[in-house]
Short mmCIF file of C-alpha atoms and ligand atoms in Angstrom, two decimals:
data_model
loop_
_atom_site.label_atom_id
_atom_site.label_comp_id
_atom_site.label_asym_id
_atom_site.label_seq_id
_atom_site.Cartn_x
_atom_site.Cartn_y
_atom_site.Cartn_z
CA UNK A 1 15.36 21.94 -10.89
CA UNK A 2 12.11 23.00 -13.18
CA UNK A 3 13.22 21.51 -16.42
CA UNK A 4 13.64 17.97 -14.66
CA UNK A 5 9.72 18.43 -13.25
CA UNK A 6 8.90 19.73 -17.01
CA UNK A 7 10.77 16.46 -18.57
CA UNK A 8 9.39 13.96 -16.10
CA UNK A 9 5.80 15.45 -16.95
CA UNK A 10 6.82 15.01 -20.51
CA UNK A 11 8.64 11.69 -21.30
CA UNK A 12 7.82 9.94 -17.72
CA UNK A 13 11.47 8.91 -17.07
CA UNK A 14 13.91 10.57 -15.31
CA UNK A 15 17.67 9.08 -13.86
CA UNK A 16 18.18 8.04 -11.35
CA UNK A 17 20.41 11.38 -10.31
CA UNK A 18 17.55 13.16 -11.34
CA UNK A 19 15.03 11.92 -9.46
CA UNK A 20 17.49 11.91 -5.88
CA UNK A 21 18.44 15.53 -7.35
CA UNK A 22 14.21 16.34 -6.81
CA UNK A 23 14.25 14.57 -3.84
CA UNK A 24 17.18 16.53 -1.96
CA UNK A 25 16.42 19.82 -2.96
CA UNK A 26 13.26 21.35 -1.86
CA UNK A 27 13.30 24.65 -3.81
CA UNK A 28 10.42 23.40 -6.19
CA UNK A 29 8.18 20.52 -4.08
CA UNK A 30 5.13 22.62 -5.07
CA UNK A 31 5.30 22.85 -8.74
CA UNK A 32 6.43 18.66 -8.25
CA UNK A 33 3.08 18.38 -6.36
CA UNK A 34 1.21 19.85 -8.48
CA UNK A 35 2.94 18.75 -11.64
CA UNK A 36 1.99 15.02 -10.31
CA UNK A 37 -1.78 16.40 -9.38
CA UNK A 38 -1.89 17.03 -13.74
CA UNK A 39 -0.80 14.01 -14.47
CA UNK A 40 -2.80 11.72 -12.27
CA UNK A 41 -5.89 14.07 -13.67
CA UNK A 42 -4.77 12.87 -17.35
CA UNK A 43 -4.04 9.58 -17.02
CA UNK A 44 -6.08 8.38 -13.93
CA UNK A 45 -9.13 11.03 -14.23
CA UNK A 46 -10.86 12.67 -11.33
CA UNK A 47 -12.25 9.81 -9.71
CA UNK A 48 -10.92 8.16 -6.03
CA UNK A 49 -12.10 4.67 -5.16
CA UNK A 50 -12.12 3.41 -2.23
CA UNK A 51 -10.63 -0.05 -0.81
CA UNK A 52 -12.63 -1.10 2.34
CA UNK A 53 -9.54 -2.16 4.60
CA UNK A 54 -9.74 -5.31 6.41
CA UNK A 55 -7.44 -6.44 8.65
CA UNK A 56 -8.26 -10.00 9.83
CA UNK A 57 -5.56 -11.30 12.11
CA UNK A 58 -2.20 -9.88 13.25
CA UNK A 59 -0.18 -12.95 14.16
CA UNK A 60 2.86 -12.73 11.71
CA UNK A 61 5.72 -15.08 12.45
CA UNK A 62 8.11 -12.03 10.72
CA UNK A 63 10.73 -9.87 11.84
CA UNK A 64 10.32 -6.84 10.51
CA UNK A 65 12.47 -4.44 12.66
CA UNK A 66 9.56 -1.25 12.07
CA UNK A 67 7.00 -3.56 12.75
CA UNK A 68 4.98 -3.49 15.42
CA UNK A 69 2.82 -6.70 14.14
CA UNK A 70 6.60 -8.92 14.67
CA UNK A 71 6.74 -12.11 15.70
CA UNK A 72 8.95 -10.73 19.20
CA UNK A 73 6.16 -8.44 20.57
CA UNK A 74 4.90 -9.50 23.05
CA UNK A 75 3.23 -6.28 23.55
CA UNK A 76 0.06 -6.62 21.65
CA UNK A 77 -3.22 -8.84 22.38
CA UNK A 78 -2.81 -11.29 19.08
CA UNK A 79 -6.49 -12.22 16.85
CA UNK A 80 -7.28 -14.53 14.52
CA UNK A 81 -11.01 -13.29 13.26
CA UNK A 82 -12.91 -16.39 12.39
CA UNK A 83 -13.97 -16.64 8.11
CA UNK A 84 -17.58 -16.08 9.21
CA UNK A 85 -16.93 -13.16 11.00
CA UNK A 86 -14.56 -11.60 8.04
CA UNK A 87 -17.84 -12.15 5.62
CA UNK A 88 -19.77 -9.99 7.55
CA UNK A 89 -17.23 -7.26 8.06
CA UNK A 90 -17.09 -7.80 3.82
CA UNK A 91 -20.91 -7.91 3.77
CA UNK A 92 -20.83 -4.63 5.11
CA UNK A 93 -18.72 -2.55 3.42
CA UNK A 94 -20.34 -3.65 0.14
CA UNK A 95 -23.06 -2.01 1.65
CA UNK A 96 -21.43 1.29 2.48
CA UNK A 97 -20.38 1.21 -1.62
CA UNK A 98 -16.85 -0.03 -1.52
CA UNK A 99 -16.40 -2.63 -4.79
CA UNK A 100 -13.17 -3.85 -3.68
CA UNK A 101 -12.34 -5.20 -0.37
CA UNK A 102 -8.30 -5.57 0.99
CA UNK A 103 -8.28 -8.79 3.11
CA UNK A 104 -4.80 -7.65 4.82
CA UNK A 105 -3.46 -9.70 7.79
CA UNK A 106 0.46 -10.39 9.53
CA UNK A 107 2.65 -13.26 7.80
CA UNK A 108 1.32 -16.56 9.18
CA UNK A 109 -0.30 -20.12 8.37
CA UNK A 110 -2.81 -20.11 11.05
CA UNK A 111 -5.89 -20.26 7.61
CA UNK A 112 -5.27 -23.17 5.57
CA UNK A 113 -4.85 -22.65 1.59
CA UNK A 114 -8.40 -24.04 1.80
CA UNK A 115 -9.95 -21.72 4.09
CA UNK A 116 -8.86 -18.69 2.09
CA UNK A 117 -9.87 -20.64 -1.18
CA UNK A 118 -13.26 -20.51 0.62
CA UNK A 119 -13.56 -17.41 1.87
CA UNK A 120 -12.77 -15.30 -1.31
CA UNK A 121 -14.69 -17.62 -3.05
CA UNK A 122 -17.78 -16.46 -0.93
CA UNK A 123 -16.37 -12.80 -1.01
CA UNK A 124 -16.58 -13.18 -4.55
CA UNK A 125 -20.04 -13.75 -4.55
CA UNK A 126 -20.97 -10.26 -3.22
CA UNK A 127 -19.64 -8.74 -6.83
CA UNK A 128 -16.20 -7.15 -5.12
CA UNK A 129 -13.01 -7.07 -6.34
CA UNK A 130 -11.08 -9.04 -4.14
CA UNK A 131 -7.62 -7.88 -2.84
CA UNK A 132 -5.34 -9.69 -0.82
CA UNK A 133 -2.34 -7.91 1.37
CA UNK A 134 -1.00 -11.56 3.47
CA UNK A 135 2.24 -11.27 2.51
CA UNK A 136 4.86 -14.15 0.44
CA UNK A 137 3.00 -17.16 -0.49
CA UNK A 138 3.85 -19.90 -2.39
CA UNK A 139 3.71 -19.62 -6.51
CA UNK A 140 1.41 -22.79 -6.02
CA UNK A 141 -0.75 -21.13 -2.65
CA UNK A 142 -0.53 -17.40 -5.22
CA UNK A 143 -2.63 -19.69 -8.19
CA UNK A 144 -5.07 -21.73 -5.83
CA UNK A 145 -5.75 -17.91 -4.63
CA UNK A 146 -5.94 -16.37 -7.96
CA UNK A 147 -8.44 -19.49 -8.96
CA UNK A 148 -10.43 -18.73 -6.27
CA UNK A 149 -11.02 -15.30 -7.79
CA UNK A 150 -8.58 -12.86 -6.48
CA UNK A 151 -8.43 -9.57 -8.37
CA UNK A 152 -5.01 -8.50 -6.53
CA UNK A 153 -2.16 -8.58 -4.53
CA UNK A 154 -0.57 -6.29 -2.10
CA UNK A 155 2.79 -6.91 -1.93
CA UNK A 156 5.73 -4.10 -0.57
CA UNK A 157 9.32 -4.03 -1.33
CA UNK A 158 9.28 -1.57 1.79
CA UNK A 159 13.33 -1.15 0.17
CA UNK A 160 15.22 -1.69 -2.67
CA UNK A 161 18.49 -1.24 -0.58
CA UNK A 162 19.87 -5.05 0.00
CA UNK A 163 21.93 -4.30 2.62
CA UNK A 164 19.01 -2.06 4.16
CA UNK A 165 16.41 -4.80 3.42
CA UNK A 166 18.71 -7.47 4.82
CA UNK A 167 19.42 -5.58 8.37
CA UNK A 168 15.70 -4.84 8.12
CA UNK A 169 14.80 -7.97 8.08
CA UNK A 170 15.96 -11.30 9.68
CA UNK A 171 15.01 -14.02 8.23
CA UNK A 172 13.91 -12.63 4.84
CA UNK A 173 15.27 -13.11 1.46
CA UNK A 174 15.00 -10.00 -1.03
CA UNK A 175 15.50 -12.22 -4.61
CA UNK A 176 11.96 -14.23 -2.69
CA UNK A 177 10.42 -11.24 -2.05
CA UNK A 178 11.41 -9.42 -5.76
CA UNK A 179 10.30 -13.44 -7.01
CA UNK A 180 6.64 -13.34 -5.39
CA UNK A 181 6.36 -9.76 -7.00
CA UNK A 182 6.92 -11.67 -10.68
CA UNK A 183 4.45 -14.69 -9.49
CA UNK A 184 1.94 -12.51 -9.08
CA UNK A 185 2.35 -10.65 -12.43
CA UNK A 186 2.58 -14.55 -14.06
CA UNK A 187 -0.76 -15.50 -12.82
CA UNK A 188 -2.33 -11.95 -13.86
CA UNK A 189 -3.48 -10.39 -10.42
CA UNK A 190 -2.86 -6.70 -10.36
CA UNK A 191 0.45 -6.07 -8.54
CA UNK A 192 0.65 -3.18 -6.33
CA UNK A 193 4.26 -3.15 -4.41
CA UNK A 194 6.11 -0.27 -2.67
CA UNK A 195 8.34 1.35 0.20
CA UNK A 196 8.52 2.80 3.48
CA UNK A 197 9.77 6.41 2.78
CA UNK A 198 12.10 7.65 5.86
CA UNK A 199 13.83 4.26 7.11
CA UNK A 200 17.53 4.77 9.34
CA UNK A 201 20.30 5.20 6.72
CA UNK A 202 17.92 5.39 4.02
CA UNK A 203 19.17 7.65 1.34
CA UNK A 204 17.75 9.62 -1.20
CA UNK A 205 19.58 7.23 -3.68
CA UNK A 206 18.03 4.43 -2.36
CA UNK A 207 14.42 6.44 -2.60
CA UNK A 208 15.42 6.86 -6.55
CA UNK A 209 15.89 3.68 -6.40
CA UNK A 210 12.65 2.21 -5.03
CA UNK A 211 11.07 4.32 -7.82
CA UNK A 212 13.25 2.94 -10.49
CA UNK A 213 12.01 -0.43 -9.80
CA UNK A 214 7.92 0.24 -9.29
CA UNK A 215 8.61 1.12 -12.91
CA UNK A 216 10.77 -1.92 -14.20
CA UNK A 217 8.38 -4.32 -12.65
CA UNK A 218 5.99 -2.02 -14.12
CA UNK A 219 3.91 -2.09 -10.99
CA UNK A 220 -0.32 -1.86 -11.42
CA UNK A 221 -0.30 0.14 -8.07
CA UNK A 222 2.17 1.43 -5.59
CA UNK A 223 1.98 2.17 -2.05
CA UNK A 224 4.10 4.50 -0.19
CA UNK A 225 4.16 5.22 3.21
CA UNK A 226 6.58 7.73 5.79
CA UNK A 227 8.36 5.07 8.17
CA UNK A 228 6.66 5.47 11.56
CA UNK A 229 8.99 4.28 14.49
CA UNK A 230 7.07 2.23 17.42
CA UNK A 231 7.75 1.71 20.69
CA UNK A 232 7.44 -2.16 20.83
CA UNK A 233 9.90 -2.70 18.66
CA UNK A 234 13.95 -2.43 18.07
CA UNK A 235 13.16 1.01 15.77
CA UNK A 236 11.95 3.04 18.60
CA UNK A 237 14.65 5.73 19.06
CA UNK A 238 14.64 5.72 15.48
CA UNK A 239 13.26 9.40 13.73
CA UNK A 240 10.75 8.95 12.05
CA UNK A 241 10.18 9.41 8.23
CA UNK A 242 9.59 12.94 6.58
CA UNK A 243 5.31 13.41 5.85
CA UNK A 244 6.73 15.54 2.81
CA UNK A 245 9.30 13.53 1.56
CA UNK A 246 6.95 10.49 1.07
CA UNK A 247 4.49 12.92 -0.53
CA UNK A 248 7.34 13.47 -2.87
CA UNK A 249 8.67 10.21 -3.43
CA UNK A 250 4.25 9.49 -3.94
CA UNK A 251 4.58 12.39 -7.05
CA UNK A 252 7.42 11.36 -8.38
CA UNK A 253 6.21 8.17 -8.82
CA UNK A 254 2.66 8.85 -10.28
CA UNK A 255 4.90 10.75 -12.89
CA UNK A 256 7.00 8.23 -13.73
CA UNK A 257 3.79 5.55 -13.51
CA UNK A 258 1.40 7.78 -14.82
CA UNK A 259 -1.41 5.17 -15.29
CA UNK A 260 -0.83 2.90 -12.17
CA UNK A 261 -3.49 3.40 -9.00
CA UNK A 262 -1.73 5.23 -6.04
CA UNK A 263 -3.69 5.39 -2.77
CA UNK A 264 -2.89 8.23 -0.54
CA UNK A 265 -2.19 6.01 3.15
CA UNK A 266 -3.23 5.26 6.28
CA UNK A 267 0.71 6.63 7.67
CA UNK A 268 0.70 9.33 6.03
CA UNK A 269 -2.40 10.63 7.56
CA UNK A 270 -0.93 9.75 10.89
CA UNK A 271 1.62 11.64 10.05
CA UNK A 272 -0.73 15.16 8.92
CA UNK A 273 -4.05 15.53 9.91
CA UNK A 274 -4.55 16.62 6.77
CA UNK A 275 -2.48 13.81 4.66
CA UNK A 276 -4.70 11.76 2.75
CA UNK A 277 -6.34 14.89 1.36
CA UNK A 278 -2.97 16.81 0.58
CA UNK A 279 -1.92 13.32 -1.26
CA UNK A 280 -5.05 13.07 -3.15
CA UNK A 281 -4.22 16.67 -4.54
CA UNK A 282 -0.27 15.38 -5.01
CA UNK A 283 -0.24 12.18 -7.59
CA UNK A 284 -3.02 9.84 -5.42
CA UNK A 285 -5.99 8.65 -6.51
CA UNK A 286 -6.75 5.75 -4.42
CA UNK A 287 -7.42 5.88 -0.47
CA UNK A 288 -8.02 2.33 2.07
CA UNK A 289 -10.23 3.54 4.70
CA UNK A 290 -10.62 0.85 7.41
CA UNK A 291 -13.92 -1.48 7.88
CA UNK A 292 -12.09 -3.77 10.50
CA UNK A 293 -15.37 -3.79 13.69
CA UNK A 294 -14.27 -3.20 16.73
CA UNK A 295 -11.45 -4.03 19.03
CA UNK A 296 -9.74 -5.08 16.53
CA UNK A 297 -8.82 -1.99 14.50
CA UNK A 298 -6.57 -1.01 17.53
CA UNK A 299 -4.69 -4.02 18.12
CA UNK A 300 -3.73 -4.44 14.47
CA UNK A 301 -0.48 -1.50 15.50
CA UNK A 302 1.77 -1.43 12.50
CA UNK A 303 3.43 1.73 14.25
CA UNK A 304 1.21 4.00 17.07
CA UNK A 305 -1.27 6.82 15.91
CA UNK A 306 -2.60 4.88 13.38
CA UNK A 307 -5.86 7.57 12.42
CA UNK A 308 -9.55 6.32 13.10
CA UNK A 309 -9.42 3.02 15.42
CA UNK A 310 -11.75 4.51 18.08
CA UNK A 311 -13.94 4.89 15.02
CA UNK A 312 -16.47 2.36 13.06
CA UNK A 313 -16.38 1.55 9.30
CA UNK A 314 -19.65 3.51 9.06
CA UNK A 315 -18.90 6.67 10.25
CA UNK A 316 -14.86 6.37 7.66
CA UNK A 317 -16.97 5.85 4.87
CA UNK A 318 -19.14 8.45 5.77
CA UNK A 319 -15.97 10.96 6.78
CA UNK A 320 -13.90 10.25 3.59
CA UNK A 321 -16.73 10.27 0.80
CA UNK A 322 -16.97 14.02 2.17
CA UNK A 323 -13.44 14.95 2.34
CA UNK A 324 -13.34 13.45 -0.85
CA UNK A 325 -16.62 15.76 -2.38
CA UNK A 326 -14.95 18.95 -0.14
CA UNK A 327 -11.75 18.51 -3.03
CA UNK A 328 -13.79 18.31 -6.07
CA UNK A 329 -13.43 15.05 -6.80
CA UNK A 330 -15.54 12.18 -7.41
CA UNK A 331 -15.46 8.99 -4.99
CA UNK A 332 -15.68 6.18 -8.10
CA UNK A 333 -19.02 4.24 -8.25
CA UNK A 334 -16.87 1.10 -10.34
CA UNK A 335 -14.49 -1.53 -9.57
CA UNK A 336 -11.25 1.00 -10.38
CA UNK A 337 -9.43 -1.45 -11.74
CA UNK A 338 -5.52 0.01 -12.77
CA UNK A 339 -5.66 1.50 -15.68
CA UNK A 340 -1.69 0.05 -15.99
CA UNK A 341 -3.02 -2.82 -15.39
CA UNK A 342 -5.87 -2.79 -18.65
CA UNK A 343 -3.10 -1.75 -20.43
CA UNK A 344 -0.61 -4.19 -19.73
CA UNK A 345 -2.76 -6.76 -19.95
CA UNK A 346 -4.27 -5.89 -23.57
N1 5AD B 1 6.09 2.88 9.59
C1 5AD B 1 4.95 3.44 9.14
N2 5AD B 1 4.46 1.71 8.02
C2 5AD B 1 4.58 0.37 8.40
N3 5AD B 1 4.63 -0.63 8.19
C3 5AD B 1 4.83 -1.51 9.00
N4 5AD B 1 4.90 -0.83 9.65
C4 5AD B 1 5.16 0.16 9.68
C5 5AD B 1 6.11 1.39 10.83
N5 5AD B 1 6.33 0.91 11.68
C6 5AD B 1 3.91 -1.07 6.57
C7 5AD B 1 4.89 -1.57 6.29
C8 5AD B 1 3.64 -3.19 5.77
C9 5AD B 1 2.38 -2.20 5.52
C10 5AD B 1 1.29 -3.07 5.30
O1 5AD B 1 2.54 -0.80 6.62
O2 5AD B 1 5.38 -1.31 4.42
O3 5AD B 1 4.11 -3.20 4.27
FE1 FES B 2 4.29 -9.23 9.41
FE2 FES B 2 6.55 -6.72 9.68
S1 FES B 2 6.25 -8.11 11.27
S2 FES B 2 4.74 -7.74 8.49
#
């Protein structure tokens, strides 16, 4: 077991069976987390990059079986924040020192391409990096947003198990999602993907495939979170994913993609009150504090128990800064472009 970790640390290569072996066994978890922490330090340093997350709309036309935003969920009060207000949230985020705004929403056509282009341009005038996380769009839409100045795009593959993917995503198409990711790469975005850990029927082998997929895609960023059952979804009676398993998938991702940006995710902290700190000490180098104001936070309910729903952006900013300093790390002052991306486009 330890030999496999040494191999991963040295070569950044593991076979499918080796990954699933490490995921299944729990005798060397701490060694795995420590190795991922060393590789993080060596390759992306001790700085933590903060991304201000603005959840600007919870309207969604999709039907992902795990997600509280799914179109069928009638227990959710839906909102679309107007562009001026979104811009104000971004301005405030800039005021807290954030250098990146992540614009996230459900998948919908409420905002026209023109509206989003104008919003991106306005936010770019604040000298911030812009990350989009708005789902599957056409090549031309991705192109328009890139031309408007968007820098990065997050689109998790969620699971690479095709059979499971189609069960969990009625009316969605696995190939199209992969296609979107390659389109984003071709257009010059810094591309982020990721997966859910602990989905019903998901196996260790399938998680190993997810990690190998991140490597094959040559992802610049990878976000990994445990599945948390939402009572307003068809998966309400399923078991939640395990925090430790999600942490292991993340640590192995760090070992195999040494210079990628990897967030300590909100879902991890939902399952463990110290989740983001543990993640930062097991391979992660990014945190995405919530910068959505007011009532909207509560309504962006992907899963229950989401942290910070009664807090303000000011509180989250202070809290996360303090946590990072408390473990002897630094908050980055620059844009925090993925080192992997910088090498990839050279
Ligand atoms: N539990 C954990 N994560 C979830 N997401 C959606 N629903 C859930 C859930 N029930 C994640 C998806 C999506 C991201 C924005 O939130 O992975 O990509
Ligand atoms: Fe919209 Fe899941 S239902 S992203």
